[in-house]
Structures are given as C-alpha cells and as structure tokens.
Short mmCIF file of C-alpha atoms and ligand atoms in Angstrom, two decimals:
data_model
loop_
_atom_site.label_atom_id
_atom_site.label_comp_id
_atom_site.label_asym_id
_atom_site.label_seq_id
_atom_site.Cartn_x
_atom_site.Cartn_y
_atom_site.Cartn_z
CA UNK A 1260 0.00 0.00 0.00
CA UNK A 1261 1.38 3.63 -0.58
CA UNK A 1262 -0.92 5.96 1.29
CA UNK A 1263 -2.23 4.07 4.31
CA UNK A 1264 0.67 1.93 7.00
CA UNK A 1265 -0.20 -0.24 10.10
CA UNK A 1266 -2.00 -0.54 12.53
CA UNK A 1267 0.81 0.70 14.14
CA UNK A 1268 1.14 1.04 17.76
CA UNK A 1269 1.09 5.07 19.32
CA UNK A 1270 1.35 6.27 22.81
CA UNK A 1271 -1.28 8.64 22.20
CA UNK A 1272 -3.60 6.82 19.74
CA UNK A 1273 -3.38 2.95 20.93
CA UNK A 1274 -3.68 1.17 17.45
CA UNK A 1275 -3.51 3.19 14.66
CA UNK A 1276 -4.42 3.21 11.29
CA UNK A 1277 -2.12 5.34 9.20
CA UNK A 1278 -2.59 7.43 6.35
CA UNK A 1279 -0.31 9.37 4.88
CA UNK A 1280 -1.22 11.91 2.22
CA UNK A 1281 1.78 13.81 1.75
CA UNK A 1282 4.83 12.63 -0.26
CA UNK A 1283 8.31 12.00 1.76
CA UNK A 1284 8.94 15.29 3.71
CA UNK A 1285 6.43 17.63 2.60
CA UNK A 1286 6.04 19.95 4.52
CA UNK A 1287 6.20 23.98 5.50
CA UNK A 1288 8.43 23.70 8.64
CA UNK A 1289 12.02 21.94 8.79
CA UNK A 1290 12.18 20.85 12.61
CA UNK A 1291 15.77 20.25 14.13
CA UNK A 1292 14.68 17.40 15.39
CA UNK A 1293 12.53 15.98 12.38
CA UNK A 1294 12.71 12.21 12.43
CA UNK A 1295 12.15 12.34 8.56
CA UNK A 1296 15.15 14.42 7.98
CA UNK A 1297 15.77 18.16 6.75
CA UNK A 1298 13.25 19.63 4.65
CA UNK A 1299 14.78 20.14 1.53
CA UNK A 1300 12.62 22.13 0.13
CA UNK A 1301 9.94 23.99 2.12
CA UNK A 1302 6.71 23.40 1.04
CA UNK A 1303 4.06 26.31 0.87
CA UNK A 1304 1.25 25.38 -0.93
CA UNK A 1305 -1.32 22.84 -0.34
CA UNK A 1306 -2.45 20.79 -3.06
CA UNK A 1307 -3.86 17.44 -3.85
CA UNK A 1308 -0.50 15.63 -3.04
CA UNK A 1309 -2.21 12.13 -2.69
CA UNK A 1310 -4.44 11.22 -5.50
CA UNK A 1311 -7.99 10.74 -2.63
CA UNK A 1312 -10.09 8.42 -4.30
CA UNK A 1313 -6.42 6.13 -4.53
CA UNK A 1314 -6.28 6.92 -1.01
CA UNK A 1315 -9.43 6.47 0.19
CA UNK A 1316 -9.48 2.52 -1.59
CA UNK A 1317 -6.52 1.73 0.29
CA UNK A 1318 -8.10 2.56 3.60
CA UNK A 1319 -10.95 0.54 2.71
CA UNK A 1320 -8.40 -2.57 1.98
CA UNK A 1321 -7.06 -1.79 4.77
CA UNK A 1322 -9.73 -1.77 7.12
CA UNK A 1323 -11.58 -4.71 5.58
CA UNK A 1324 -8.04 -6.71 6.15
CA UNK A 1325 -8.49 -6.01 10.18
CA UNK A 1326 -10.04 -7.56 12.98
CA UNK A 1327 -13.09 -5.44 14.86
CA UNK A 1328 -10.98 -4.38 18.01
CA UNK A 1329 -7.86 -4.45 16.06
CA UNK A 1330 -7.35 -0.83 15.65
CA UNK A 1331 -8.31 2.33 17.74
CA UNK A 1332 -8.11 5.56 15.77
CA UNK A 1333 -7.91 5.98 11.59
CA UNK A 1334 -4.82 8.60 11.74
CA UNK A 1335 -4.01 10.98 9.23
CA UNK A 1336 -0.32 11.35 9.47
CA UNK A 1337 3.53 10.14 8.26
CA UNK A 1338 5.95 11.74 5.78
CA UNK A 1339 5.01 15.15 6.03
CA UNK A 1340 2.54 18.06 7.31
CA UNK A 1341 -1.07 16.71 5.95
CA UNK A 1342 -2.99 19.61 6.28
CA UNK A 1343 -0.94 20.29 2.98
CA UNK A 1344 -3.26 18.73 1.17
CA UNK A 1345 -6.64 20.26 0.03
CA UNK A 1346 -8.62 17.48 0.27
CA UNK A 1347 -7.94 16.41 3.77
CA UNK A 1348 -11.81 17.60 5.01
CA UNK A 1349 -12.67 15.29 2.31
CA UNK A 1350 -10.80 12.35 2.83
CA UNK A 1351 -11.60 12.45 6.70
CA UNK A 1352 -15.44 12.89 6.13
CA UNK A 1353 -15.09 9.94 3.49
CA UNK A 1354 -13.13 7.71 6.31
CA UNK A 1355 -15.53 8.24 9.05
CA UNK A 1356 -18.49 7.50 6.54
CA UNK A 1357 -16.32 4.19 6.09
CA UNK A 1358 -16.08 3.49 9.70
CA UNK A 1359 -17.15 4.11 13.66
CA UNK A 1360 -13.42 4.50 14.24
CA UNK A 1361 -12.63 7.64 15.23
CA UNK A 1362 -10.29 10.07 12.80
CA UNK A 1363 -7.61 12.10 14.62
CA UNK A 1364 -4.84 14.27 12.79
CA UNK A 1365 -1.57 14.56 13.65
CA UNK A 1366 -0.26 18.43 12.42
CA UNK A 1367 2.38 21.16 12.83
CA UNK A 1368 -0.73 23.39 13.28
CA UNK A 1369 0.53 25.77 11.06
CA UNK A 1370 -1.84 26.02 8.44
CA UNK A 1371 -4.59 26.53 10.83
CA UNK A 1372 -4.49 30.20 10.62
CA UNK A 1373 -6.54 29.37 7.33
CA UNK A 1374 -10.17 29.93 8.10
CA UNK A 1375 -10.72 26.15 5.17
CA UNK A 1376 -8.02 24.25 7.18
CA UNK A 1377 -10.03 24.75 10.37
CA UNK A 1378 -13.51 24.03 8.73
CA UNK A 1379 -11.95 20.87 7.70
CA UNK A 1380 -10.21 19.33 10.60
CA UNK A 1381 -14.09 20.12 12.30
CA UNK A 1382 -14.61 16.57 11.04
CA UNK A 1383 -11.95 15.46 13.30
CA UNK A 1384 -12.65 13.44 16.22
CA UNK A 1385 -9.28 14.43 17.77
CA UNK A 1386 -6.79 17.28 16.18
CA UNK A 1387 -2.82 17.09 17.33
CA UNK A 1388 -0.82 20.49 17.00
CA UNK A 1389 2.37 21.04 17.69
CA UNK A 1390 3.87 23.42 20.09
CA UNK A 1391 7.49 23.58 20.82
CA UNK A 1392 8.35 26.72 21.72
CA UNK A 1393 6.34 29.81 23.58
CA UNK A 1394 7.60 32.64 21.95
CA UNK A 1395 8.51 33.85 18.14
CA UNK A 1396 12.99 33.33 18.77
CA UNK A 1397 12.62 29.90 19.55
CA UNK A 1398 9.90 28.68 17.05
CA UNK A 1399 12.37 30.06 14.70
CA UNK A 1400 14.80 27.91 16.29
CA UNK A 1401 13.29 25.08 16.76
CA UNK A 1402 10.94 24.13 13.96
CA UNK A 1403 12.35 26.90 11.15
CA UNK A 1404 8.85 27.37 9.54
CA UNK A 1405 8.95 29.20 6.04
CA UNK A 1406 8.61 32.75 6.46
CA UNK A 1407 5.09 33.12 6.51
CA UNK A 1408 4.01 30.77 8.82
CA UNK A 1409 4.80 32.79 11.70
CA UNK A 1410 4.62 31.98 15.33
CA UNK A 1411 1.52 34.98 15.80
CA UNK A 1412 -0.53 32.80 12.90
CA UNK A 1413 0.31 29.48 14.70
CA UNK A 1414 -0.65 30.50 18.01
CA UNK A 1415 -4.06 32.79 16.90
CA UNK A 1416 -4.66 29.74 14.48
CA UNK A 1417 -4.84 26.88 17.58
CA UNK A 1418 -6.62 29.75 19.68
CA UNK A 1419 -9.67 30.13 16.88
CA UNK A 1420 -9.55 26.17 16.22
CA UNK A 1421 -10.08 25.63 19.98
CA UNK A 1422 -13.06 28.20 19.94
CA UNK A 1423 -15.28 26.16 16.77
CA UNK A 1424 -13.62 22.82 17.75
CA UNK A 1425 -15.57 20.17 20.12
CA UNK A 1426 -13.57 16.89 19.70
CA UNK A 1427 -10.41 16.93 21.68
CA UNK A 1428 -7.30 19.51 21.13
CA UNK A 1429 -4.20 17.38 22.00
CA UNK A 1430 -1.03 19.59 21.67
CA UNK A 1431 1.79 17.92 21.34
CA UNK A 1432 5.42 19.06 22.56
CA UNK A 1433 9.09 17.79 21.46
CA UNK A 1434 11.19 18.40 24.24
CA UNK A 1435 14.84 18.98 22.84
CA UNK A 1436 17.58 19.27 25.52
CA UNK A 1437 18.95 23.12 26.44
CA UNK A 1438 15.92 24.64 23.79
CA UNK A 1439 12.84 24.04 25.41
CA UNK A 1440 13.66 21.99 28.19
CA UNK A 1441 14.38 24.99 30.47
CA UNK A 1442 12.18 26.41 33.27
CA UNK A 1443 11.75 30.16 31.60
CA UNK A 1444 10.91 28.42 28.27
CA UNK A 1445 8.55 25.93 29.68
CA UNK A 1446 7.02 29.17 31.71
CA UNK A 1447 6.60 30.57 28.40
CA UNK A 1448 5.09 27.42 26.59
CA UNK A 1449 2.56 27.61 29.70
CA UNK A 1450 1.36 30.83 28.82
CA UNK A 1451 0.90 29.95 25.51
CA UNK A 1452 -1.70 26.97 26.62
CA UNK A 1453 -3.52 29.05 28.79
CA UNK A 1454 -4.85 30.74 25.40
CA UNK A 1455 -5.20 27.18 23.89
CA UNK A 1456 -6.46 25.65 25.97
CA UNK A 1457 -6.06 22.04 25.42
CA UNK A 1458 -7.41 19.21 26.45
CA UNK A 1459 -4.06 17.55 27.13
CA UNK A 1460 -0.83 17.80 26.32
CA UNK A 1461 1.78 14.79 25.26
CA UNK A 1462 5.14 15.54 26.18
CA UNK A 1463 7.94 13.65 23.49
CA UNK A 1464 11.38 13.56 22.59
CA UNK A 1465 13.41 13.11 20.16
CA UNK A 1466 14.41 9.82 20.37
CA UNK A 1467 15.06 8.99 16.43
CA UNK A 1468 17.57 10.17 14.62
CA UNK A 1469 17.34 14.10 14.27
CA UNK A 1470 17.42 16.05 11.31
CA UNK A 1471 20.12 18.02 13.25
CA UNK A 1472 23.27 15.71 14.89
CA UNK A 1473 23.56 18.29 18.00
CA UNK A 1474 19.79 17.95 19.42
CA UNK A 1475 20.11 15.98 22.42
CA UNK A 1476 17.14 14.65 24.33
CA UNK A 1477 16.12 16.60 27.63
CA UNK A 1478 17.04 14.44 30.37
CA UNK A 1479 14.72 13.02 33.02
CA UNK A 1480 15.37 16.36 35.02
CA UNK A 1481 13.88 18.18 31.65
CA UNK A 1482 11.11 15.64 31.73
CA UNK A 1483 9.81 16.24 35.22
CA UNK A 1484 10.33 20.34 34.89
CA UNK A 1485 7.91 19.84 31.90
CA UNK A 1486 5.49 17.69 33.78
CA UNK A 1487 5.12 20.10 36.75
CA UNK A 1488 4.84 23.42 34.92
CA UNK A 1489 2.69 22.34 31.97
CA UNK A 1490 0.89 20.61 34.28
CA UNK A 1491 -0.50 23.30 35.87
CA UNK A 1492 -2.37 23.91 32.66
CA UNK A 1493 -3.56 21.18 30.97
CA UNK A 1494 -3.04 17.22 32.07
CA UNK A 1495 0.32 16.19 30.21
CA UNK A 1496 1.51 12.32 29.54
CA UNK A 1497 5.08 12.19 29.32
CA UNK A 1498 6.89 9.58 26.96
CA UNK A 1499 7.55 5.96 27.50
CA UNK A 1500 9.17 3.57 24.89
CA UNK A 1501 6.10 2.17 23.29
CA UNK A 1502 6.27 -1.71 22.83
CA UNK A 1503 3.67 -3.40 20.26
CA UNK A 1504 3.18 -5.27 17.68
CA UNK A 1505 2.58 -4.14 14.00
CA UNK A 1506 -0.54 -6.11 12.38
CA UNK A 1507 0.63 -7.62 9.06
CA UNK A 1508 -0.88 -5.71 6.19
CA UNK A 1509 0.79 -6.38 2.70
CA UNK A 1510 4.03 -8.37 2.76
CA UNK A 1511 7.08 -7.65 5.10
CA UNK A 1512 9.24 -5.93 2.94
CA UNK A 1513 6.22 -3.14 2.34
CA UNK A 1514 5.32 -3.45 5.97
CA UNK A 1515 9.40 -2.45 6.80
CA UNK A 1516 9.53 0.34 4.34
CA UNK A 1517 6.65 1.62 5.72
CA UNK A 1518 7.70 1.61 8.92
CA UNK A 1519 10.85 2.93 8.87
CA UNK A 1520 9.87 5.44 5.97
CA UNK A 1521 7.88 7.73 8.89
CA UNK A 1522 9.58 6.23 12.00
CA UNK A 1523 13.58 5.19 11.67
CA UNK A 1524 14.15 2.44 14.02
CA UNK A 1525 16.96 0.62 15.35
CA UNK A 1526 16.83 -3.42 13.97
CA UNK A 1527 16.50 -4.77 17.09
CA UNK A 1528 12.97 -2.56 17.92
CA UNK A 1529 12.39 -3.48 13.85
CA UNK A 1530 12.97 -7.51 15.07
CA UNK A 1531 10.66 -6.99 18.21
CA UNK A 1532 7.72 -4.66 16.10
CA UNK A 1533 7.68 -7.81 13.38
CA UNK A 1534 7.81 -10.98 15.38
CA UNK A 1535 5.16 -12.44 13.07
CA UNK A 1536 8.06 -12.79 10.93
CA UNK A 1537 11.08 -14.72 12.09
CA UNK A 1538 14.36 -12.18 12.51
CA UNK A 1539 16.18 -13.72 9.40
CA UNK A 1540 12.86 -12.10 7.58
CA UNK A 1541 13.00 -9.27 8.44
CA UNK A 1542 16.85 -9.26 8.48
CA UNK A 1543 16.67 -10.24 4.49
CA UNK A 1544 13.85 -8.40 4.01
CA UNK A 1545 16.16 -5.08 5.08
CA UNK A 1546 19.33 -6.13 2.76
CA UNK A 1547 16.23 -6.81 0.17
CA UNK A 1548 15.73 -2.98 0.47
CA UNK A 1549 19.18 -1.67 0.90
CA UNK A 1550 20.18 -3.65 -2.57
CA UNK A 1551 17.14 -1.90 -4.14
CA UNK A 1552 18.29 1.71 -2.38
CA UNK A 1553 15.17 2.14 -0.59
CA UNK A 1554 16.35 1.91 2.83
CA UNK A 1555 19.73 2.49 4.38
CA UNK A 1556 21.14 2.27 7.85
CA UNK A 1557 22.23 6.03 9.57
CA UNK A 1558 24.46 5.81 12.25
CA UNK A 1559 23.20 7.92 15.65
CA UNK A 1560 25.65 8.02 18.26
CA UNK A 1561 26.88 4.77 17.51
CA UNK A 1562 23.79 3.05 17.03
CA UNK A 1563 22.62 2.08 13.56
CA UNK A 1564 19.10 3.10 12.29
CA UNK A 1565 17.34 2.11 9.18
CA UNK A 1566 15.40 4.49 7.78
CA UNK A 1567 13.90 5.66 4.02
CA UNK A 1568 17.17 5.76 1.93
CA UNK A 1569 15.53 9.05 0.80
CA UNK A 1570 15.64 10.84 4.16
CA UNK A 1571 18.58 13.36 4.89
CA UNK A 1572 20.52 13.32 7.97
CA UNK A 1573 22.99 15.54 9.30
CA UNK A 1574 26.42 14.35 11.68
CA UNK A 1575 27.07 17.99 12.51
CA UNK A 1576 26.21 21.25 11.48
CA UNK A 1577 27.70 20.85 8.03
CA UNK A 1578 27.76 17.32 7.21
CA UNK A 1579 25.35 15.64 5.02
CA UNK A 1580 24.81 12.04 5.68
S1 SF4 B 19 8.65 17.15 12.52
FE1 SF4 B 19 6.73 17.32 11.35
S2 SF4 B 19 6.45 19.53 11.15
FE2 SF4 B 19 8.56 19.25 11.73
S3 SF4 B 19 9.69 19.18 9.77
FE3 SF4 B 19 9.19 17.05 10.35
S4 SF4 B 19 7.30 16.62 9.27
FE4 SF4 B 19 7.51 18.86 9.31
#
C-alpha cells in the first residue's frame, strides 16, 4: 500500500491506522529534530498531493483486512505536514463514513491560521498540533517554519480552532535538551496553553535520529520540569518507549519500508515490532531494500538506524549524511 501503514502502535492513539497523504517530507516547517530528515525544500502550498479516491481505496483494503478491536483511531499522518493537502476535510469525512473508528490528525498546526483548514479538521474526532516553543525566537529555532508561517498565525490559528472545535485539542510538545527543556521556556510554553487551551498535552522527545546531529534529548530532570509546569495547565503524559506489535498488512518488505519510511528504528525494535516474521525475515527483508536503495542504515551516536534511503541526515552542522 502507498498511502495508508499499520496498525501501528502510538502512545497517544493505541492502534492506529495510518494514512499518509503527503509525499516524503512535505512539509512547511524543517524541525531540528525531524525524524524524517531536513526539509529540503519547504513546502508552501497545499495541493492534492495524494491522489484521494487512490487513497481512500486503500483505507478501505485496509480496514476490511483487520479484525473489529484491532485498531483504535484511523490517523491521518507520516511523511510530512497533511494539512498540505486540500482534500484532507474530504478524505476524513469519506473515512468516518467508512467506519465508527474515530479520525484524529496529527499536524504542525501551522496552516490553521486558514479559516478552510479549520472548517476541515471540524470533522476530526481528535486534532494534534504542535507546540514547541512559547515565543517567536525559539519557534524560529526550533521548527524553522517558512517565512510566513509565523509563530503569531500558529498560536491565533490553535486559539480560533479551539473556539469552533468540540472533539479533543491534544497539543503535542518535542522536548529537545537546552531549547525548550528549560524552566523560563517551559514558563513561556505555559502561557501559551492558557490561550489554547487544550485538552491535554503529550510531552515527546526526540528519540530517532534528528534532522540536526547536536539535538540531544532533555534528560529526566527536563522531563519532570515539563510535567510540573505544563501541568499546571492542561493534564500532560510524558513519553515511555512504546512496545507493540505491527498487524501484518501487505508483505514484510512493504510493511518495513513503511515503517521505517515515517519512524527510523533501530533493527532490534524493527525484530521486536515484526515478530510475526522470524528475525532472518526481516533481516533479508532489510538487505532486500538496501540492494534496491530504498532503505539504508544512519548511524546515531553509535547506534545504527534504518530508515527511508531518501531521508537526509545531518552528523554535525555541516555534514550531510
Ligand atoms: S517534525 Fe513534522 S512539522 Fe517538523 S519538519 Fe518534520 S514533518 Fe515537518
């Protein structure tokens, strides 16, 4: 399948269903700590990246191929920012006339400042922004959006979202070690949700490799500074490695470049995440896809990942990987 991955498992979402409607690393902002890479380039317009009836025939395979009970949420999310694409009210209205699942999308939030992105994501059951940073310096720091997609239009776009929106607002915040991780800038993030009010707020770090060599995960002390001042806003989960077990849709070598096209991963959590297969599968099934150049094997601190051999990674400020 090309648009639609899993169930896979999420800390927020239990088993999702993904579906991706954005080509590899689409998207408007080019995050330090983007598990997908650098942006190269920016993406500004939206535009009907996926082709939606394609899409929407895959998540009907897909769903038909599942047990009831099998998955929790239908997720629109993966290689890039979906609200990108102009369809997306579409596609989610067509998904939840497929299914009693509910929809939830995962977003940068940026494009929210758009009086037709918010009338779409309406039909969410469950909308995920991001917010890394409480002031305009360190969103440009942080998540280097393209010019116009300033911090002001982020912010007032989550604030009039919140006002028209009645499923649940889940921001979501990267924690990245000496950025955001500090006590002034998690006072400042705090503000910042008092206007959004969310419903909660998930708490993760960067634990793939980074677009950017030098972002470090915040430490536990970073953690529990986040828990206790965002806390006092909105309830906040805080991350835990998430163990489960992918469902097998299509064959293994699909399933692994699916996986490791939105979510790099270390063989040994690849081994685990498959055990349907046997470890030499998924072992071949990984050489299968280096020989063919579509995955390759990024070193992180001394541990290898595999990821999409499209993605770019950086060793240091200058080095391309
Ligand atoms: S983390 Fe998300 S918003 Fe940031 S660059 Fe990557 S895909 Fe875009």
């Amino acid at each position: 399948m090309k648009y639609v991955f899993g169930p896979v498992p999420s800390r927020r979402l239990g088993q999702s269903l993904g579906i991706d409607p954005i080509p590899l690393k689409t998207c408007n902002w080019n995050c330090v700590y983007c598990q997908l890479g650098r942006t190269m380039p920016l993406t500004l317009e939206r535009g009907e990246y996926a082709p939606r009836h394609e899409l929407l025939a895959e998540v009907e395979q897909a769903l038909a191929a599942c047990q009831p009970g099998e998955i929790d949420w239908a997720t629109f999310v993966g290689s890039g920012e979906p609200t990108l694409h102009s369809g997306l009210g579409w596609m989610i209205r067509q998904v939840k006339a497929h299914t009693d699942l509910p929809v939830a999308v995962i977003t940068n939030g940026s494009l929210l400042f758009l009086p037709e992105v918010r009338d779409e994501l309406l039909a969410a059951d469950a909308v995920l922004p991001t917010l890394d940073a409480g002031n305009a310096w360190l969103y440009r720091q942080i998540n280097r959006a393209a010019p116009r997609f300033t911090f002001e239009r982020l912010i007032e776009g989550i604030e009039m979202f919140r006002k028209v929106f009645t499923g649940r607002l889940w921001i979501e915040t990267m924690l990245v070690k000496g950025m955001n991780d500090t006590a002034e800038a998690l006072g400042e993030i705090a503000l910042v949700l008092e206007r959004l009010q969310p419903d909660h707020v998930h708490i993760t770090l960067p634990i793939r490799p980074p677009a950017e060599a030098w972002v470090r995960l915040s430490d536990e002390a970073g953690v529990r500074r986040a828990e206790q001042i965002l806390g006092k806003i909105a309830s906040v989960s805080v991350p835990s490695e998430s163990e489960a077990r992918a469902t097998r849709v299509g064959d293994l070598a699909e399933t692994v470049l699916s996986i490791v096209t939105r979510h790099p991963m270390r063989e040994a959590e690849l081994l685990t995440l498959l055990n349907r297969w046997s470890a030499d599968e998924v072992r071949q099934a990984l050489q299968d896809l280096a020989g063919r150049h579509q995955v390759r094997a990024v070193d992180r601190d001394g541990l290898a990942f595999w990821s999409a051999a499209a993605m770019s990674f950086h060793t240091s400020r200058g080095d391309k990987k």
